[in-house]
PDB file of C-alpha atoms and ligand atoms in Angstrom:
ATOM      1  CA  UNK A   1       7.976 -22.151   7.952  1.00 97.00           C
ATOM      2  CA  UNK A   2       8.563 -18.523   8.767  1.00 98.00           C
ATOM      3  CA  UNK A   3       5.250 -16.768   9.377  1.00 98.00           C
ATOM      4  CA  UNK A   4       5.765 -13.124   8.456  1.00 98.00           C
ATOM      5  CA  UNK A   5       4.065 -11.064  11.142  1.00 98.00           C
ATOM      6  CA  UNK A   6       3.021  -7.845   9.434  1.00 98.00           C
ATOM      7  CA  UNK A   7       0.931  -6.807  12.401  1.00 98.00           C
ATOM      8  CA  UNK A   8       3.965  -6.663  14.713  1.00 98.00           C
ATOM      9  CA  UNK A   9       6.191  -4.950  12.164  1.00 98.00           C
ATOM     10  CA  UNK A  10       3.456  -2.402  11.460  1.00 98.00           C
ATOM     11  CA  UNK A  11       3.201  -1.714  15.200  1.00 98.00           C
ATOM     12  CA  UNK A  12       6.977  -1.140  15.394  1.00 98.00           C
ATOM     13  CA  UNK A  13       6.893   1.235  12.435  1.00 98.00           C
ATOM     14  CA  UNK A  14       4.002   3.146  13.985  1.00 98.00           C
ATOM     15  CA  UNK A  15       5.750   3.392  17.355  1.00 98.00           C
ATOM     16  CA  UNK A  16       8.910   4.761  15.821  1.00 98.00           C
ATOM     17  CA  UNK A  17       6.890   7.329  13.825  1.00 98.00           C
ATOM     18  CA  UNK A  18       5.054   8.328  17.015  1.00 98.00           C
ATOM     19  CA  UNK A  19       8.420   8.908  18.724  1.00 97.00           C
ATOM     20  CA  UNK A  20       9.659  10.983  15.786  1.00 97.00           C
ATOM     21  CA  UNK A  21       6.551  13.169  16.004  1.00 97.00           C
ATOM     22  CA  UNK A  22       6.787  13.461  19.798  1.00 96.00           C
ATOM     23  CA  UNK A  23      10.430  14.623  19.529  1.00 94.00           C
ATOM     24  CA  UNK A  24       9.307  17.581  17.403  1.00 90.00           C
ATOM     25  CA  UNK A  25       7.550  19.266  20.328  1.00 79.00           C
ATOM     26  CA  UNK A  26       6.642  22.876  19.730  1.00 81.00           C
ATOM     27  CA  UNK A  27       6.080  22.613  15.988  1.00 89.00           C
ATOM     28  CA  UNK A  28       2.775  21.658  14.423  1.00 94.00           C
ATOM     29  CA  UNK A  29       1.918  17.942  14.120  1.00 97.00           C
ATOM     30  CA  UNK A  30       1.752  16.198  10.729  1.00 98.00           C
ATOM     31  CA  UNK A  31      -1.633  16.600   9.006  1.00 98.00           C
ATOM     32  CA  UNK A  32      -3.480  14.170   6.728  1.00 98.00           C
ATOM     33  CA  UNK A  33      -6.629  15.003   4.741  1.00 99.00           C
ATOM     34  CA  UNK A  34      -8.777  12.008   3.730  1.00 98.00           C
ATOM     35  CA  UNK A  35     -11.610  12.202   1.187  1.00 98.00           C
ATOM     36  CA  UNK A  36     -14.372   9.609   1.360  1.00 98.00           C
ATOM     37  CA  UNK A  37     -17.073  10.100  -1.272  1.00 98.00           C
ATOM     38  CA  UNK A  38     -20.277   8.048  -1.109  1.00 98.00           C
ATOM     39  CA  UNK A  39     -21.179   5.176   1.170  1.00 95.00           C
ATOM     40  CA  UNK A  40     -19.124   2.179   0.075  1.00 96.00           C
ATOM     41  CA  UNK A  41     -19.016   0.132   3.314  1.00 94.00           C
ATOM     42  CA  UNK A  42     -15.523  -1.306   2.754  1.00 93.00           C
ATOM     43  CA  UNK A  43     -14.124   2.188   2.073  1.00 97.00           C
ATOM     44  CA  UNK A  44     -15.771   3.480   5.266  1.00 97.00           C
ATOM     45  CA  UNK A  45     -14.034   0.724   7.255  1.00 95.00           C
ATOM     46  CA  UNK A  46     -10.654   1.493   5.644  1.00 96.00           C
ATOM     47  CA  UNK A  47     -10.999   5.226   6.293  1.00 98.00           C
ATOM     48  CA  UNK A  48     -11.965   4.624   9.931  1.00 98.00           C
ATOM     49  CA  UNK A  49      -8.842   2.452  10.299  1.00 97.00           C
ATOM     50  CA  UNK A  50      -6.648   5.174   8.811  1.00 98.00           C
ATOM     51  CA  UNK A  51      -8.144   7.792  11.156  1.00 98.00           C
ATOM     52  CA  UNK A  52      -7.561   5.598  14.190  1.00 98.00           C
ATOM     53  CA  UNK A  53      -3.959   4.895  13.153  1.00 98.00           C
ATOM     54  CA  UNK A  54      -3.339   8.633  12.716  1.00 98.00           C
ATOM     55  CA  UNK A  55      -4.782   9.390  16.137  1.00 98.00           C
ATOM     56  CA  UNK A  56      -2.591   6.759  17.811  1.00 98.00           C
ATOM     57  CA  UNK A  57       0.531   8.061  16.069  1.00 98.00           C
ATOM     58  CA  UNK A  58       0.073  11.782  16.676  1.00 98.00           C
ATOM     59  CA  UNK A  59      -0.963  12.718  13.132  1.00 98.00           C
ATOM     60  CA  UNK A  60      -3.870  15.161  12.866  1.00 98.00           C
ATOM     61  CA  UNK A  61      -6.283  13.627  10.351  1.00 98.00           C
ATOM     62  CA  UNK A  62      -9.245  15.415   8.834  1.00 98.00           C
ATOM     63  CA  UNK A  63     -11.803  13.253   7.030  1.00 98.00           C
ATOM     64  CA  UNK A  64     -14.037  14.857   4.422  1.00 98.00           C
ATOM     65  CA  UNK A  65     -17.081  12.571   4.168  1.00 98.00           C
ATOM     66  CA  UNK A  66     -18.939  13.760   1.072  1.00 98.00           C
ATOM     67  CA  UNK A  67     -22.284  12.594  -0.355  1.00 98.00           C
ATOM     68  CA  UNK A  68     -22.092  10.258  -3.347  1.00 98.00           C
ATOM     69  CA  UNK A  69     -23.621  12.897  -5.649  1.00 98.00           C
ATOM     70  CA  UNK A  70     -20.787  15.375  -4.943  1.00 98.00           C
ATOM     71  CA  UNK A  71     -19.946  17.127  -8.250  1.00 98.00           C
ATOM     72  CA  UNK A  72     -16.468  16.647  -9.701  1.00 98.00           C
ATOM     73  CA  UNK A  73     -15.844  20.402  -9.526  1.00 98.00           C
ATOM     74  CA  UNK A  74     -16.525  20.518  -5.790  1.00 98.00           C
ATOM     75  CA  UNK A  75     -14.163  17.613  -5.068  1.00 98.00           C
ATOM     76  CA  UNK A  76     -11.403  19.233  -7.159  1.00 98.00           C
ATOM     77  CA  UNK A  77     -11.892  22.555  -5.348  1.00 98.00           C
ATOM     78  CA  UNK A  78     -11.658  20.867  -1.954  1.00 98.00           C
ATOM     79  CA  UNK A  79      -8.463  19.061  -2.988  1.00 99.00           C
ATOM     80  CA  UNK A  80      -7.011  22.370  -4.217  1.00 99.00           C
ATOM     81  CA  UNK A  81      -7.815  23.944  -0.830  1.00 98.00           C
ATOM     82  CA  UNK A  82      -5.861  21.141   0.893  1.00 98.00           C
ATOM     83  CA  UNK A  83      -2.948  21.721  -1.503  1.00 98.00           C
ATOM     84  CA  UNK A  84      -2.837  25.353  -0.303  1.00 98.00           C
ATOM     85  CA  UNK A  85      -3.297  24.507   3.393  1.00 98.00           C
ATOM     86  CA  UNK A  86       0.108  24.579   5.121  1.00 97.00           C
ATOM     87  CA  UNK A  87      -1.186  22.367   7.941  1.00 97.00           C
ATOM     88  CA  UNK A  88      -1.902  19.528   5.473  1.00 98.00           C
ATOM     89  CA  UNK A  89       1.073  17.300   4.601  1.00 98.00           C
ATOM     90  CA  UNK A  90      -0.804  14.422   3.003  1.00 98.00           C
ATOM     91  CA  UNK A  91      -3.937  14.132   0.854  1.00 99.00           C
ATOM     92  CA  UNK A  92      -5.677  10.841   0.172  1.00 98.00           C
ATOM     93  CA  UNK A  93      -8.768  10.197  -1.943  1.00 98.00           C
ATOM     94  CA  UNK A  94     -10.211   6.832  -0.951  1.00 98.00           C
ATOM     95  CA  UNK A  95     -10.892   4.660  -4.000  1.00 97.00           C
ATOM     96  CA  UNK A  96     -13.075   3.540  -5.645  1.00 97.00           C
ATOM     97  CA  UNK A  97     -14.916   6.800  -6.326  1.00 98.00           C
ATOM     98  CA  UNK A  98     -18.575   6.828  -7.450  1.00 98.00           C
ATOM     99  CA  UNK A  99     -18.788   6.185 -11.201  1.00 97.00           C
ATOM    100  CA  UNK A 100     -19.593   9.790 -12.249  1.00 97.00           C
ATOM    101  CA  UNK A 101     -16.303  11.060 -10.800  1.00 98.00           C
ATOM    102  CA  UNK A 102     -13.081  11.040 -12.828  1.00 98.00           C
ATOM    103  CA  UNK A 103     -10.502   9.192 -10.694  1.00 98.00           C
ATOM    104  CA  UNK A 104      -7.490  10.281 -12.738  1.00 98.00           C
ATOM    105  CA  UNK A 105      -8.554  13.943 -12.649  1.00 98.00           C
ATOM    106  CA  UNK A 106      -8.794  13.740  -8.837  1.00 98.00           C
ATOM    107  CA  UNK A 107      -5.363  12.148  -8.501  1.00 98.00           C
ATOM    108  CA  UNK A 108      -3.875  14.736 -10.872  1.00 98.00           C
ATOM    109  CA  UNK A 109      -5.372  17.493  -8.706  1.00 99.00           C
ATOM    110  CA  UNK A 110      -3.298  16.410  -5.676  1.00 99.00           C
ATOM    111  CA  UNK A 111       0.017  18.221  -5.135  1.00 98.00           C
ATOM    112  CA  UNK A 112       2.582  15.421  -5.831  1.00 98.00           C
ATOM    113  CA  UNK A 113       4.489  16.463  -2.679  1.00 98.00           C
ATOM    114  CA  UNK A 114       1.315  15.671  -0.644  1.00 98.00           C
ATOM    115  CA  UNK A 115       0.374  12.532  -2.581  1.00 98.00           C
ATOM    116  CA  UNK A 116       0.872  10.073   0.309  1.00 98.00           C
ATOM    117  CA  UNK A 117      -0.778   7.230  -1.663  1.00 98.00           C
ATOM    118  CA  UNK A 118       1.894   7.568  -4.358  1.00 98.00           C
ATOM    119  CA  UNK A 119      -0.764   7.463  -7.092  1.00 98.00           C
ATOM    120  CA  UNK A 120       0.066  10.731  -8.923  1.00 98.00           C
ATOM    121  CA  UNK A 121       1.770  10.162 -12.304  1.00 98.00           C
ATOM    122  CA  UNK A 122       4.681  12.292 -11.084  1.00 98.00           C
ATOM    123  CA  UNK A 123       5.330   9.877  -8.212  1.00 98.00           C
ATOM    124  CA  UNK A 124       4.712   6.851 -10.469  1.00 98.00           C
ATOM    125  CA  UNK A 125       7.225   8.258 -12.963  1.00 98.00           C
ATOM    126  CA  UNK A 126       9.771   9.078 -10.259  1.00 98.00           C
ATOM    127  CA  UNK A 127       9.467   5.547  -8.850  1.00 98.00           C
ATOM    128  CA  UNK A 128      10.036   4.123 -12.304  1.00 98.00           C
ATOM    129  CA  UNK A 129      13.104   6.350 -12.837  1.00 98.00           C
ATOM    130  CA  UNK A 130      14.565   5.465  -9.424  1.00 97.00           C
ATOM    131  CA  UNK A 131      14.213   9.060  -8.162  1.00 98.00           C
ATOM    132  CA  UNK A 132      13.134  10.012  -4.624  1.00 97.00           C
ATOM    133  CA  UNK A 133       9.336   9.818  -4.389  1.00 98.00           C
ATOM    134  CA  UNK A 134       6.374   9.036  -2.176  1.00 98.00           C
ATOM    135  CA  UNK A 135       5.986   5.301  -2.930  1.00 98.00           C
ATOM    136  CA  UNK A 136       2.593   3.549  -3.072  1.00 98.00           C
ATOM    137  CA  UNK A 137       1.830   2.141   0.383  1.00 98.00           C
ATOM    138  CA  UNK A 138       1.093  -1.537  -0.196  1.00 98.00           C
ATOM    139  CA  UNK A 139       4.187  -2.313  -2.319  1.00 98.00           C
ATOM    140  CA  UNK A 140       6.296  -0.205   0.081  1.00 98.00           C
ATOM    141  CA  UNK A 141       4.893  -2.338   2.918  1.00 98.00           C
ATOM    142  CA  UNK A 142       5.994  -5.534   1.140  1.00 98.00           C
ATOM    143  CA  UNK A 143       9.508  -4.126   0.666  1.00 98.00           C
ATOM    144  CA  UNK A 144       9.634  -3.137   4.346  1.00 98.00           C
ATOM    145  CA  UNK A 145       8.700  -6.703   5.350  1.00 98.00           C
ATOM    146  CA  UNK A 146      11.500  -8.091   3.133  1.00 98.00           C
ATOM    147  CA  UNK A 147      13.879  -5.681   4.885  1.00 98.00           C
ATOM    148  CA  UNK A 148      12.763  -6.493   8.440  1.00 98.00           C
ATOM    149  CA  UNK A 149      12.909 -10.254   7.826  1.00 98.00           C
ATOM    150  CA  UNK A 150      16.181 -10.035   5.881  1.00 98.00           C
ATOM    151  CA  UNK A 151      14.747 -11.652   2.750  1.00 98.00           C
ATOM    152  CA  UNK A 152      16.472  -9.832  -0.129  1.00 98.00           C
ATOM    153  CA  UNK A 153      15.144 -10.804  -3.582  1.00 98.00           C
ATOM    154  CA  UNK A 154      18.378  -9.763  -5.378  1.00 98.00           C
ATOM    155  CA  UNK A 155      19.462 -12.295  -7.978  1.00 98.00           C
ATOM    156  CA  UNK A 156      16.285 -14.350  -7.509  1.00 98.00           C
ATOM    157  CA  UNK A 157      13.381 -15.097  -9.819  1.00 98.00           C
ATOM    158  CA  UNK A 158      10.393 -13.051  -8.661  1.00 99.00           C
ATOM    159  CA  UNK A 159       6.871 -13.543  -9.971  1.00 99.00           C
ATOM    160  CA  UNK A 160       4.190 -10.916  -9.421  1.00 99.00           C
ATOM    161  CA  UNK A 161       0.678 -12.245 -10.054  1.00 98.00           C
ATOM    162  CA  UNK A 162      -1.569  -9.243 -10.747  1.00 98.00           C
ATOM    163  CA  UNK A 163      -0.868  -5.981 -12.566  1.00 98.00           C
ATOM    164  CA  UNK A 164      -2.990  -3.347 -10.822  1.00 98.00           C
ATOM    165  CA  UNK A 165      -1.771   0.250 -10.769  1.00 97.00           C
ATOM    166  CA  UNK A 166      -1.922   0.210  -6.952  1.00 97.00           C
ATOM    167  CA  UNK A 167      -0.047  -3.040  -6.243  1.00 98.00           C
ATOM    168  CA  UNK A 168       1.212  -5.319  -9.029  1.00 98.00           C
ATOM    169  CA  UNK A 169       2.769  -2.775 -11.379  1.00 98.00           C
ATOM    170  CA  UNK A 170       4.614  -0.645  -8.783  1.00 98.00           C
ATOM    171  CA  UNK A 171       5.713  -3.761  -6.865  1.00 98.00           C
ATOM    172  CA  UNK A 172       7.238  -5.188 -10.059  1.00 98.00           C
ATOM    173  CA  UNK A 173       9.021  -1.845 -10.578  1.00 98.00           C
ATOM    174  CA  UNK A 174      10.487  -1.916  -7.055  1.00 98.00           C
ATOM    175  CA  UNK A 175      11.612  -5.554  -7.350  1.00 98.00           C
ATOM    176  CA  UNK A 176      13.387  -4.889 -10.647  1.00 98.00           C
ATOM    177  CA  UNK A 177      15.000  -1.628  -9.468  1.00 98.00           C
ATOM    178  CA  UNK A 178      18.748  -1.392  -9.043  1.00 97.00           C
ATOM    179  CA  UNK A 179      18.693  -0.794  -5.307  1.00 94.00           C
ATOM    180  CA  UNK A 180      18.111  -2.353  -1.896  1.00 94.00           C
ATOM    181  CA  UNK A 181      15.432  -5.055  -1.984  1.00 98.00           C
ATOM    182  CA  UNK A 182      15.402  -4.871  -5.766  1.00 98.00           C
ATOM    183  CA  UNK A 183      17.643  -6.550  -8.350  1.00 98.00           C
ATOM    184  CA  UNK A 184      15.267  -9.454  -8.837  1.00 98.00           C
ATOM    185  CA  UNK A 185      14.429 -10.909 -12.247  1.00 98.00           C
ATOM    186  CA  UNK A 186      10.735 -10.132 -12.472  1.00 98.00           C
ATOM    187  CA  UNK A 187       7.855 -11.779 -14.326  1.00 99.00           C
ATOM    188  CA  UNK A 188       4.439 -10.095 -14.207  1.00 98.00           C
ATOM    189  CA  UNK A 189       1.445 -12.422 -14.659  1.00 98.00           C
ATOM    190  CA  UNK A 190      -2.160 -11.379 -15.340  1.00 98.00           C
ATOM    191  CA  UNK A 191      -5.506 -12.625 -16.619  1.00 97.00           C
ATOM    192  CA  UNK A 192      -4.086 -13.386 -20.078  1.00 98.00           C
ATOM    193  CA  UNK A 193      -1.058 -15.366 -18.841  1.00 98.00           C
ATOM    194  CA  UNK A 194      -1.385 -18.799 -20.525  1.00 98.00           C
ATOM    195  CA  UNK A 195      -0.108 -20.917 -17.628  1.00 98.00           C
ATOM    196  CA  UNK A 196      -0.132 -19.136 -14.281  1.00 98.00           C
ATOM    197  CA  UNK A 197       0.701 -22.303 -12.298  1.00 98.00           C
ATOM    198  CA  UNK A 198       3.822 -22.914 -14.370  1.00 98.00           C
ATOM    199  CA  UNK A 199       5.042 -19.324 -13.942  1.00 98.00           C
ATOM    200  CA  UNK A 200       4.407 -19.385 -10.193  1.00 98.00           C
ATOM    201  CA  UNK A 201       6.299 -22.675  -9.804  1.00 98.00           C
ATOM    202  CA  UNK A 202       9.448 -20.993 -11.143  1.00 98.00           C
ATOM    203  CA  UNK A 203       9.361 -18.264  -8.486  1.00 99.00           C
ATOM    204  CA  UNK A 204      11.863 -18.024  -5.633  1.00 99.00           C
ATOM    205  CA  UNK A 205       9.799 -15.014  -4.492  1.00 99.00           C
ATOM    206  CA  UNK A 206       6.080 -15.077  -5.240  1.00 99.00           C
ATOM    207  CA  UNK A 207       3.872 -11.996  -4.823  1.00 99.00           C
ATOM    208  CA  UNK A 208       0.143 -12.648  -5.062  1.00 98.00           C
ATOM    209  CA  UNK A 209      -2.012  -9.646  -5.901  1.00 98.00           C
ATOM    210  CA  UNK A 210      -4.903 -10.991  -7.940  1.00 98.00           C
ATOM    211  CA  UNK A 211      -7.887 -10.855  -5.603  1.00 97.00           C
ATOM    212  CA  UNK A 212      -8.794 -14.511  -6.274  1.00 98.00           C
ATOM    213  CA  UNK A 213      -9.193 -15.913  -2.764  1.00 98.00           C
ATOM    214  CA  UNK A 214      -7.578 -19.286  -2.042  1.00 98.00           C
ATOM    215  CA  UNK A 215      -6.670 -19.871  -5.689  1.00 98.00           C
ATOM    216  CA  UNK A 216      -2.921 -20.488  -5.279  1.00 98.00           C
ATOM    217  CA  UNK A 217      -2.403 -24.051  -4.061  1.00 98.00           C
ATOM    218  CA  UNK A 218       0.685 -26.054  -3.049  1.00 98.00           C
ATOM    219  CA  UNK A 219       1.146 -27.525  -6.550  1.00 98.00           C
ATOM    220  CA  UNK A 220       1.706 -23.957  -7.842  1.00 98.00           C
ATOM    221  CA  UNK A 221       4.688 -23.054  -5.641  1.00 98.00           C
ATOM    222  CA  UNK A 222       8.332 -24.050  -5.589  1.00 98.00           C
ATOM    223  CA  UNK A 223       9.487 -25.811  -2.410  1.00 98.00           C
ATOM    224  CA  UNK A 224      11.191 -23.227  -0.186  1.00 98.00           C
ATOM    225  CA  UNK A 225       9.693 -20.208  -1.955  1.00 98.00           C
ATOM    226  CA  UNK A 226       9.058 -16.918  -0.146  1.00 98.00           C
ATOM    227  CA  UNK A 227       5.397 -15.958  -0.620  1.00 98.00           C
ATOM    228  CA  UNK A 228       3.845 -12.545   0.015  1.00 98.00           C
ATOM    229  CA  UNK A 229       0.065 -12.715  -0.154  1.00 98.00           C
ATOM    230  CA  UNK A 230      -1.154  -9.239  -1.078  1.00 98.00           C
ATOM    231  CA  UNK A 231      -4.532 -10.370  -2.412  1.00 95.00           C
ATOM    232  CA  UNK A 232      -7.064  -9.429   0.213  1.00 93.00           C
ATOM    233  CA  UNK A 233     -10.721 -10.199  -0.469  1.00 95.00           C
ATOM    234  CA  UNK A 234     -13.665  -9.744   1.883  1.00 93.00           C
ATOM    235  CA  UNK A 235     -15.643 -12.995   1.998  1.00 94.00           C
ATOM    236  CA  UNK A 236     -18.578 -13.994   4.240  1.00 95.00           C
ATOM    237  CA  UNK A 237     -15.996 -15.927   6.325  1.00 94.00           C
ATOM    238  CA  UNK A 238     -13.778 -12.849   6.718  1.00 94.00           C
ATOM    239  CA  UNK A 239     -10.688 -11.561   4.878  1.00 95.00           C
ATOM    240  CA  UNK A 240      -9.068 -14.095   2.576  1.00 97.00           C
ATOM    241  CA  UNK A 241      -5.821 -14.014   0.630  1.00 98.00           C
ATOM    242  CA  UNK A 242      -4.993 -15.427  -2.815  1.00 98.00           C
ATOM    243  CA  UNK A 243      -2.969 -18.241  -1.216  1.00 98.00           C
ATOM    244  CA  UNK A 244      -4.543 -21.445   0.001  1.00 98.00           C
ATOM    245  CA  UNK A 245      -2.722 -20.909   3.302  1.00 97.00           C
ATOM    246  CA  UNK A 246      -3.084 -24.406   4.791  1.00 97.00           C
ATOM    247  CA  UNK A 247      -1.816 -26.158   1.671  1.00 97.00           C
ATOM    248  CA  UNK A 248       1.171 -23.794   1.267  1.00 98.00           C
ATOM    249  CA  UNK A 249       2.379 -23.665   4.837  1.00 96.00           C
ATOM    250  CA  UNK A 250       4.295 -26.971   4.780  1.00 95.00           C
ATOM    251  CA  UNK A 251       5.961 -26.297   1.455  1.00 98.00           C
ATOM    252  CA  UNK A 252       7.258 -22.713   1.524  1.00 98.00           C
ATOM    253  CA  UNK A 253      10.090 -21.011   3.413  1.00 98.00           C
ATOM    254  CA  UNK A 254       8.119 -17.929   4.416  1.00 98.00           C
ATOM    255  CA  UNK A 255       4.505 -16.801   4.045  1.00 98.00           C
ATOM    256  CA  UNK A 256       2.390 -13.797   5.012  1.00 98.00           C
ATOM    257  CA  UNK A 257      -0.979 -14.609   6.621  1.00 98.00           C
ATOM    258  CA  UNK A 258      -4.260 -12.881   5.732  1.00 98.00           C
ATOM    259  CA  UNK A 259      -5.240 -11.053   7.845  1.00 97.00           C
ATOM    260  CA  UNK A 260      -2.164  -9.851   9.736  1.00 98.00           C
ATOM    261  CA  UNK A 261       0.381  -9.973   6.906  1.00 98.00           C
ATOM    262  CA  UNK A 262       0.738  -7.243   4.304  1.00 98.00           C
ATOM    263  CA  UNK A 263      -2.550  -5.486   5.192  1.00 97.00           C
ATOM    264  CA  UNK A 264      -1.415  -3.721   8.387  1.00 97.00           C
ATOM    265  CA  UNK A 265       1.731  -2.567   6.580  1.00 98.00           C
ATOM    266  CA  UNK A 266      -0.310  -0.523   4.090  1.00 98.00           C
ATOM    267  CA  UNK A 267      -1.533   1.838   6.813  1.00 98.00           C
ATOM    268  CA  UNK A 268       1.914   1.953   8.431  1.00 98.00           C
ATOM    269  CA  UNK A 269       3.415   3.091   5.108  1.00 98.00           C
ATOM    270  CA  UNK A 270       0.671   5.707   4.698  1.00 98.00           C
ATOM    271  CA  UNK A 271       1.677   7.119   8.083  1.00 98.00           C
ATOM    272  CA  UNK A 272       5.354   6.962   7.106  1.00 98.00           C
ATOM    273  CA  UNK A 273       4.697   8.841   3.857  1.00 98.00           C
ATOM    274  CA  UNK A 274       2.742  11.479   5.778  1.00 98.00           C
ATOM    275  CA  UNK A 275       5.551  11.923   8.308  1.00 98.00           C
ATOM    276  CA  UNK A 276       8.128  12.070   5.494  1.00 98.00           C
ATOM    277  CA  UNK A 277       6.139  14.789   3.716  1.00 98.00           C
ATOM    278  CA  UNK A 278       5.748  16.675   7.012  1.00 98.00           C
ATOM    279  CA  UNK A 279       9.455  16.550   7.824  1.00 96.00           C
ATOM    280  CA  UNK A 280      10.298  17.826   4.323  1.00 95.00           C
ATOM    281  CA  UNK A 281       7.785  20.636   4.638  1.00 92.00           C
ATOM    282  CA  UNK A 282       8.883  21.605   8.158  1.00 90.00           C
ATOM    283  CA  UNK A 283      12.527  21.656   7.111  1.00 75.00           C
ATOM    284  CA  UNK A 284      13.478  18.598   9.142  1.00 60.00           C
ATOM    285  CA  UNK A 285      14.000  16.357   6.107  1.00 56.00           C
TER     286      UNK A 285
HETATM  287  N1  LIG B 301      -8.678   1.698  -2.059  1.00 55.14           N
HETATM  288  C1  LIG B 301      -8.127   0.483  -1.877  1.00 55.14           C
HETATM  289  N2  LIG B 301      -6.840   0.622  -1.517  1.00 55.14           N
HETATM  290  C2  LIG B 301      -6.582   1.934  -1.458  1.00 55.14           C
HETATM  291  C3  LIG B 301      -5.429   2.701  -1.133  1.00 55.14           C
HETATM  292  O1  LIG B 301      -4.350   2.192  -0.818  1.00 55.14           O
HETATM  293  N3  LIG B 301      -5.584   4.036  -1.191  1.00 55.14           N
HETATM  294  C4  LIG B 301      -6.734   4.620  -1.548  1.00 55.14           C
HETATM  295  N4  LIG B 301      -6.775   5.944  -1.592  1.00 55.14           N
HETATM  296  N5  LIG B 301      -7.818   3.957  -1.859  1.00 55.14           N
HETATM  297  C5  LIG B 301      -7.742   2.615  -1.817  1.00 55.14           C
END
């Protein structure tokens, strides 16, 4: 079984971005603005990880840690200020936001050219039309792993379990696209799918993004399938994926572990999007 080592690939991506930034001596470094509203502990951990990754890569990150009662108007004004700031190439609003804040309004407030999460409807629409865009980080990380491990899904049956706006939906779009690491025949499964096990068993490429830890067992996969486990849940025993890893490992061709699989790629793709936006803005793109 091929164990897909996302941690190593993410490190390679980060090193090559660091070199690209170092080559541009003299100019300003790439800048990322991160908004963290409230005190969700998981979000605080994610934001700290993003800041550390920026620091190690040579990206100047600025975190705005705002109290949970921050009014909508203030958040929108701060985002608008980052849109106008020429030293900011990327803007990220860590989700979930406190309930009184309108998530869509915040995403819409971000300049699409600085939307390094790829959540703005303009980027979602461009992705769906096959136009150049800032792609969402987690699905882009999965595609990058397929590229690095030479596992093209073209002509294969792909099943995506989960239909979130952040992972399942855009991943299905990328897999069905007429382009590199696309051209799969894609089925999207969700909570109302009558027989998830049956659908999964048909998959040559299986993408798990449900957030149901350990729920996909060996009887649900085709022998020799390629499995990307994108479902990451925090449990008392640590991070856990949707796959029952031990039961799948002797049956599949390739599998991503949790942790150390797709997770580290998400941050690497965030850095890549930020550097891409920076090189466009500084006329190097
Ligand atoms: N919350 C969970 N995942 C993400 C992500 O990729 N980006 C943002 N902004 N918030 C998240």
